[in-house]
Amino acid sequence: MTTDQKNRWPCDSCGAELRFAPGQSELVCAHCGNVQHIPQAAQSSLHAALGEHDLARGLRDDLPQAAMEEPQTTPCPNCGALVEFAGAQHATQCPFCATPVVIGTGTNRQIKPQALIPFQLDERSARAAMARWLGRLWFAPNGLVEYARKGRALTGTYVPHWTFDADTRSTYSGQRGTYYYETRTVTVQVDGKPQQRQEQVRKTSWQPVSGRVARLFDDVLVLATSSLPRRYTEGLQPWDLGALEPYRPDYLAGFTAEGYTISLADGNVDAHEKMAQVIASDIARDIGGDEQRINQVSTDYSAETFKHILLPIWMAAYKYNGKTFQFVVNGQTGKVQGERPYSKWKIAFAVVAAAIVIGVVAYFGQQQ
């Protein structure tokens, strides 16, 4: 049975398709206005959804069968995003690059998403946030700003992420730098005559050091798709992961979801890199002194676990003057990231205006 056949949300009043209402716990019928409440998850269900999978078993592809699924997915023919269809959708535009995508018949064995953050912003609020963001970019083309305000609707997509936990213990060797000052005599020119002066010169004394640091990492967030630039998704942070709800298809009614294209193993590598940056800061503080050099670090990871979660992002891929501009809006907070388009006419006008101002200032300067 395909995802499209399993997950349908017919209105119990008129039979039309229901859609999840962002910011609410309801499915709403756009045809007759009927509202169907989404039952609140039981505490036991929430605890299970936020439970961690053992990382070693996940990397061995040895998770329980209940943790796996084979969703119906369709790769975008242009950017390769793995788009999942929900409800009665059969065709859409890829939210990542605006390429038309039609539902296919392929399946892909994947780790189930355990939890998600439901959309809190509706499409109108997300569009307004994006328009405000574009409006603050003075060099953005006016046509693009207007198109963003009045163009086609944004696409709400649940984007896959990994979260990783780990207990780390690191040993290190390095150097502690301590400042000290020496007095030296220098010759300077004063009114064309040489004079000798004394000045303090800062130097650094280095001493070898070694030690240990430990840190417990919780929910290190890693993007699980290559369809979005990481600088965009990193810019959407922070997310309130305390708002995670147990995964249920009702939250996907009227929205799309992408399957992960960054494997658990690759995601774990990314997580270790993020952890290493934090560990390096811990080591620098542990070394102390005025400056620090870290020569070598060895980290042991234990109690490693992970979750697969979905985060809500409104997306728009606008084609303007032959170029595609991609924008993303955090569906929980309204924070916006995207390409910064530039208008050649506005830049040229700014250059000319600046030249005129400089010329006027220079002219009046000569008159005085």
PDB file of C-alpha atoms in Angstrom, residues 20-162:
ATOM      1  CA  PHE A  20      -3.247  20.580   9.306  1.00  0.00           C
ATOM      2  CA  ALA A  21      -3.732  24.068  10.776  1.00  0.00           C
ATOM      3  CA  PRO A  22      -0.346  25.504  11.846  1.00  0.00           C
ATOM      4  CA  GLY A  23      -0.236  26.639  15.444  1.00  0.00           C
ATOM      5  CA  GLN A  24      -3.227  24.513  16.365  1.00  0.00           C
ATOM      6  CA  SER A  25      -3.986  20.864  17.058  1.00  0.00           C
ATOM      7  CA  GLU A  26      -6.612  20.655  14.367  1.00  0.00           C
ATOM      8  CA  LEU A  27      -7.269  19.507  10.841  1.00  0.00           C
ATOM      9  CA  VAL A  28      -9.322  22.049   8.897  1.00  0.00           C
ATOM     10  CA  CYS A  29     -11.404  21.593   5.758  1.00  0.00           C
ATOM     11  CA  ALA A  30     -10.820  24.444   3.309  1.00  0.00           C
ATOM     12  CA  HIS A  31     -14.060  23.530   1.505  1.00  0.00           C
ATOM     13  CA  CYS A  32     -16.640  23.679   4.315  1.00  0.00           C
ATOM     14  CA  GLY A  33     -14.648  24.914   7.308  1.00  0.00           C
ATOM     15  CA  ASN A  34     -15.186  21.785   9.343  1.00  0.00           C
ATOM     16  CA  VAL A  35     -12.619  21.237  12.091  1.00  0.00           C
ATOM     17  CA  GLN A  36     -11.365  17.883  13.400  1.00  0.00           C
ATOM     18  CA  HIS A  37      -9.265  17.845  16.540  1.00  0.00           C
ATOM     19  CA  ILE A  38      -5.950  15.979  16.701  1.00  0.00           C
ATOM     20  CA  PRO A  39      -5.902  14.033  19.999  1.00  0.00           C
ATOM     21  CA  GLN A  40      -3.111  14.996  22.374  1.00  0.00           C
ATOM     22  CA  ALA A  41      -0.381  12.412  22.646  1.00  0.00           C
ATOM     23  CA  ALA A  42      -0.343  10.370  25.820  1.00  0.00           C
ATOM     24  CA  GLN A  43       2.652  10.843  28.108  1.00  0.00           C
ATOM     25  CA  SER A  44       3.789   7.288  27.401  1.00  0.00           C
ATOM     26  CA  SER A  45       3.645   7.958  23.649  1.00  0.00           C
ATOM     27  CA  LEU A  46       5.641  11.170  24.064  1.00  0.00           C
ATOM     28  CA  HIS A  47       8.267   9.373  26.143  1.00  0.00           C
ATOM     29  CA  ALA A  48       8.595   6.660  23.498  1.00  0.00           C
ATOM     30  CA  ALA A  49       8.824   9.191  20.657  1.00  0.00           C
ATOM     31  CA  LEU A  50      11.615  11.112  22.357  1.00  0.00           C
ATOM     32  CA  GLY A  51      13.519   7.960  23.285  1.00  0.00           C
ATOM     33  CA  GLU A  52      16.937   7.448  21.782  1.00  0.00           C
ATOM     34  CA  HIS A  53      18.106   4.742  19.374  1.00  0.00           C
ATOM     35  CA  ASP A  54      21.437   3.070  20.062  1.00  0.00           C
ATOM     36  CA  LEU A  55      23.890   4.535  17.562  1.00  0.00           C
ATOM     37  CA  ALA A  56      25.963   1.364  17.154  1.00  0.00           C
ATOM     38  CA  ARG A  57      22.864  -0.647  16.194  1.00  0.00           C
ATOM     39  CA  GLY A  58      21.762   2.080  13.795  1.00  0.00           C
ATOM     40  CA  LEU A  59      25.144   2.112  12.056  1.00  0.00           C
ATOM     41  CA  ARG A  60      24.969  -1.688  11.714  1.00  0.00           C
ATOM     42  CA  ASP A  61      21.465  -1.405  10.232  1.00  0.00           C
ATOM     43  CA  ASP A  62      20.330  -3.537  13.144  1.00  0.00           C
ATOM     44  CA  LEU A  63      17.459  -1.476  14.536  1.00  0.00           C
ATOM     45  CA  PRO A  64      14.162  -3.184  15.412  1.00  0.00           C
ATOM     46  CA  GLN A  65      11.812  -3.582  12.473  1.00  0.00           C
ATOM     47  CA  ALA A  66       9.350  -1.246  14.179  1.00  0.00           C
ATOM     48  CA  ALA A  67      11.904   1.542  13.817  1.00  0.00           C
ATOM     49  CA  MET A  68      12.083   1.163  10.028  1.00  0.00           C
ATOM     50  CA  GLU A  69       9.729   2.061   7.188  1.00  0.00           C
ATOM     51  CA  GLU A  70       9.546   2.100   3.399  1.00  0.00           C
ATOM     52  CA  PRO A  71       7.893   5.401   2.493  1.00  0.00           C
ATOM     53  CA  GLN A  72       6.901   6.262  -1.057  1.00  0.00           C
ATOM     54  CA  THR A  73       9.438   8.769  -2.256  1.00  0.00           C
ATOM     55  CA  THR A  74      10.150  10.571  -5.498  1.00  0.00           C
ATOM     56  CA  PRO A  75      13.581  12.071  -6.213  1.00  0.00           C
ATOM     57  CA  CYS A  76      13.519  15.522  -7.758  1.00  0.00           C
ATOM     58  CA  PRO A  77      14.870  15.186 -11.312  1.00  0.00           C
ATOM     59  CA  ASN A  78      16.805  18.421 -10.919  1.00  0.00           C
ATOM     60  CA  CYS A  79      18.303  18.653  -7.394  1.00  0.00           C
ATOM     61  CA  GLY A  80      17.843  15.074  -6.159  1.00  0.00           C
ATOM     62  CA  ALA A  81      15.751  15.945  -3.090  1.00  0.00           C
ATOM     63  CA  LEU A  82      13.871  12.896  -1.848  1.00  0.00           C
ATOM     64  CA  VAL A  83      10.288  14.197  -1.691  1.00  0.00           C
ATOM     65  CA  GLU A  84       7.629  12.240   0.161  1.00  0.00           C
ATOM     66  CA  PHE A  85       3.968  12.785  -0.687  1.00  0.00           C
ATOM     67  CA  ALA A  86       1.213  12.879   1.893  1.00  0.00           C
ATOM     68  CA  GLY A  87      -2.558  12.837   1.635  1.00  0.00           C
ATOM     69  CA  ALA A  88      -4.066  13.103  -1.843  1.00  0.00           C
ATOM     70  CA  GLN A  89      -1.104  14.859  -3.460  1.00  0.00           C
ATOM     71  CA  HIS A  90       0.017  13.504  -6.807  1.00  0.00           C
ATOM     72  CA  ALA A  91       2.078  16.385  -8.135  1.00  0.00           C
ATOM     73  CA  THR A  92       3.822  19.404  -6.738  1.00  0.00           C
ATOM     74  CA  GLN A  93       6.844  21.597  -7.297  1.00  0.00           C
ATOM     75  CA  CYS A  94      10.064  20.660  -5.602  1.00  0.00           C
ATOM     76  CA  PRO A  95      10.281  23.033  -2.635  1.00  0.00           C
ATOM     77  CA  PHE A  96      14.039  23.194  -3.021  1.00  0.00           C
ATOM     78  CA  CYS A  97      14.392  24.228  -6.664  1.00  0.00           C
ATOM     79  CA  ALA A  98      10.830  24.767  -8.053  1.00  0.00           C
ATOM     80  CA  THR A  99      11.088  21.835 -10.502  1.00  0.00           C
ATOM     81  CA  PRO A 100       7.771  20.010 -11.151  1.00  0.00           C
ATOM     82  CA  VAL A 101       7.662  16.644  -9.352  1.00  0.00           C
ATOM     83  CA  VAL A 102       5.082  13.921  -9.930  1.00  0.00           C
ATOM     84  CA  ILE A 103       4.434  11.104  -7.476  1.00  0.00           C
ATOM     85  CA  GLY A 104       6.205   7.875  -8.384  1.00  0.00           C
ATOM     86  CA  THR A 105       6.138   4.282  -7.243  1.00  0.00           C
ATOM     87  CA  GLY A 106       9.550   3.907  -5.638  1.00  0.00           C
ATOM     88  CA  THR A 107      10.156   3.088  -1.997  1.00  0.00           C
ATOM     89  CA  ASN A 108      13.243   3.497   0.114  1.00  0.00           C
ATOM     90  CA  ARG A 109      13.903   1.635   3.387  1.00  0.00           C
ATOM     91  CA  GLN A 110      14.628   4.260   5.974  1.00  0.00           C
ATOM     92  CA  ILE A 111      14.665   4.866   9.706  1.00  0.00           C
ATOM     93  CA  LYS A 112      11.281   6.167  10.783  1.00  0.00           C
ATOM     94  CA  PRO A 113      10.995   9.723  12.031  1.00  0.00           C
ATOM     95  CA  GLN A 114      10.229   9.484  15.737  1.00  0.00           C
ATOM     96  CA  ALA A 115       9.073  13.014  16.382  1.00  0.00           C
ATOM     97  CA  LEU A 116       8.462  16.349  14.714  1.00  0.00           C
ATOM     98  CA  ILE A 117       7.834  19.980  15.539  1.00  0.00           C
ATOM     99  CA  PRO A 118       4.434  20.861  14.035  1.00  0.00           C
ATOM    100  CA  PHE A 119       4.188  24.025  11.956  1.00  0.00           C
ATOM    101  CA  GLN A 120       3.433  27.047  14.127  1.00  0.00           C
ATOM    102  CA  LEU A 121       3.358  29.658  11.326  1.00  0.00           C
ATOM    103  CA  ASP A 122       0.832  29.487   8.513  1.00  0.00           C
ATOM    104  CA  GLU A 123       1.757  30.285   4.933  1.00  0.00           C
ATOM    105  CA  ARG A 124       0.571  33.902   5.132  1.00  0.00           C
ATOM    106  CA  SER A 125       2.717  34.611   8.201  1.00  0.00           C
ATOM    107  CA  ALA A 126       5.749  32.931   6.618  1.00  0.00           C
ATOM    108  CA  ARG A 127       5.285  34.959   3.417  1.00  0.00           C
ATOM    109  CA  ALA A 128       5.064  38.173   5.442  1.00  0.00           C
ATOM    110  CA  ALA A 129       8.269  37.288   7.309  1.00  0.00           C
ATOM    111  CA  MET A 130      10.068  36.645   4.030  1.00  0.00           C
ATOM    112  CA  ALA A 131       8.773  39.897   2.491  1.00  0.00           C
ATOM    113  CA  ARG A 132      10.017  41.852   5.514  1.00  0.00           C
ATOM    114  CA  TRP A 133      13.406  40.160   5.243  1.00  0.00           C
ATOM    115  CA  LEU A 134      13.676  40.975   1.547  1.00  0.00           C
ATOM    116  CA  GLY A 135      12.476  44.519   2.184  1.00  0.00           C
ATOM    117  CA  ARG A 136      15.431  45.130   4.487  1.00  0.00           C
ATOM    118  CA  LEU A 137      17.843  44.213   1.690  1.00  0.00           C
ATOM    119  CA  TRP A 138      18.232  47.568  -0.057  1.00  0.00           C
ATOM    120  CA  PHE A 139      19.974  46.111  -3.101  1.00  0.00           C
ATOM    121  CA  ALA A 140      17.310  43.425  -3.680  1.00  0.00           C
ATOM    122  CA  PRO A 141      15.512  43.872  -7.030  1.00  0.00           C
ATOM    123  CA  ASN A 142      12.110  45.539  -6.549  1.00  0.00           C
ATOM    124  CA  GLY A 143      10.550  43.045  -8.917  1.00  0.00           C
ATOM    125  CA  LEU A 144      11.673  40.110  -6.808  1.00  0.00           C
ATOM    126  CA  VAL A 145      10.364  41.710  -3.629  1.00  0.00           C
ATOM    127  CA  GLU A 146       6.953  42.239  -5.237  1.00  0.00           C
ATOM    128  CA  TYR A 147       6.977  38.747  -6.724  1.00  0.00           C
ATOM    129  CA  ALA A 148       7.727  37.301  -3.296  1.00  0.00           C
ATOM    130  CA  ARG A 149       4.782  39.213  -1.838  1.00  0.00           C
ATOM    131  CA  LYS A 150       2.313  38.365  -4.567  1.00  0.00           C
ATOM    132  CA  GLY A 151       3.747  35.285  -6.260  1.00  0.00           C
ATOM    133  CA  ARG A 152       2.922  31.630  -5.775  1.00  0.00           C
ATOM    134  CA  ALA A 153       2.474  30.203  -2.310  1.00  0.00           C
ATOM    135  CA  LEU A 154       5.354  28.985  -0.199  1.00  0.00           C
ATOM    136  CA  THR A 155       5.675  25.245   0.302  1.00  0.00           C
ATOM    137  CA  GLY A 156       5.555  23.856   3.803  1.00  0.00           C
ATOM    138  CA  THR A 157       7.968  20.949   4.109  1.00  0.00           C
ATOM    139  CA  TYR A 158       9.057  18.815   7.025  1.00  0.00           C
ATOM    140  CA  VAL A 159      12.836  18.584   6.675  1.00  0.00           C
ATOM    141  CA  PRO A 160      14.722  15.586   8.153  1.00  0.00           C
ATOM    142  CA  HIS A 161      17.344  16.045  10.843  1.00  0.00           C
ATOM    143  CA  TRP A 162      19.409  13.788  13.079  1.00  0.00           C
TER     144      TRP A 162
END
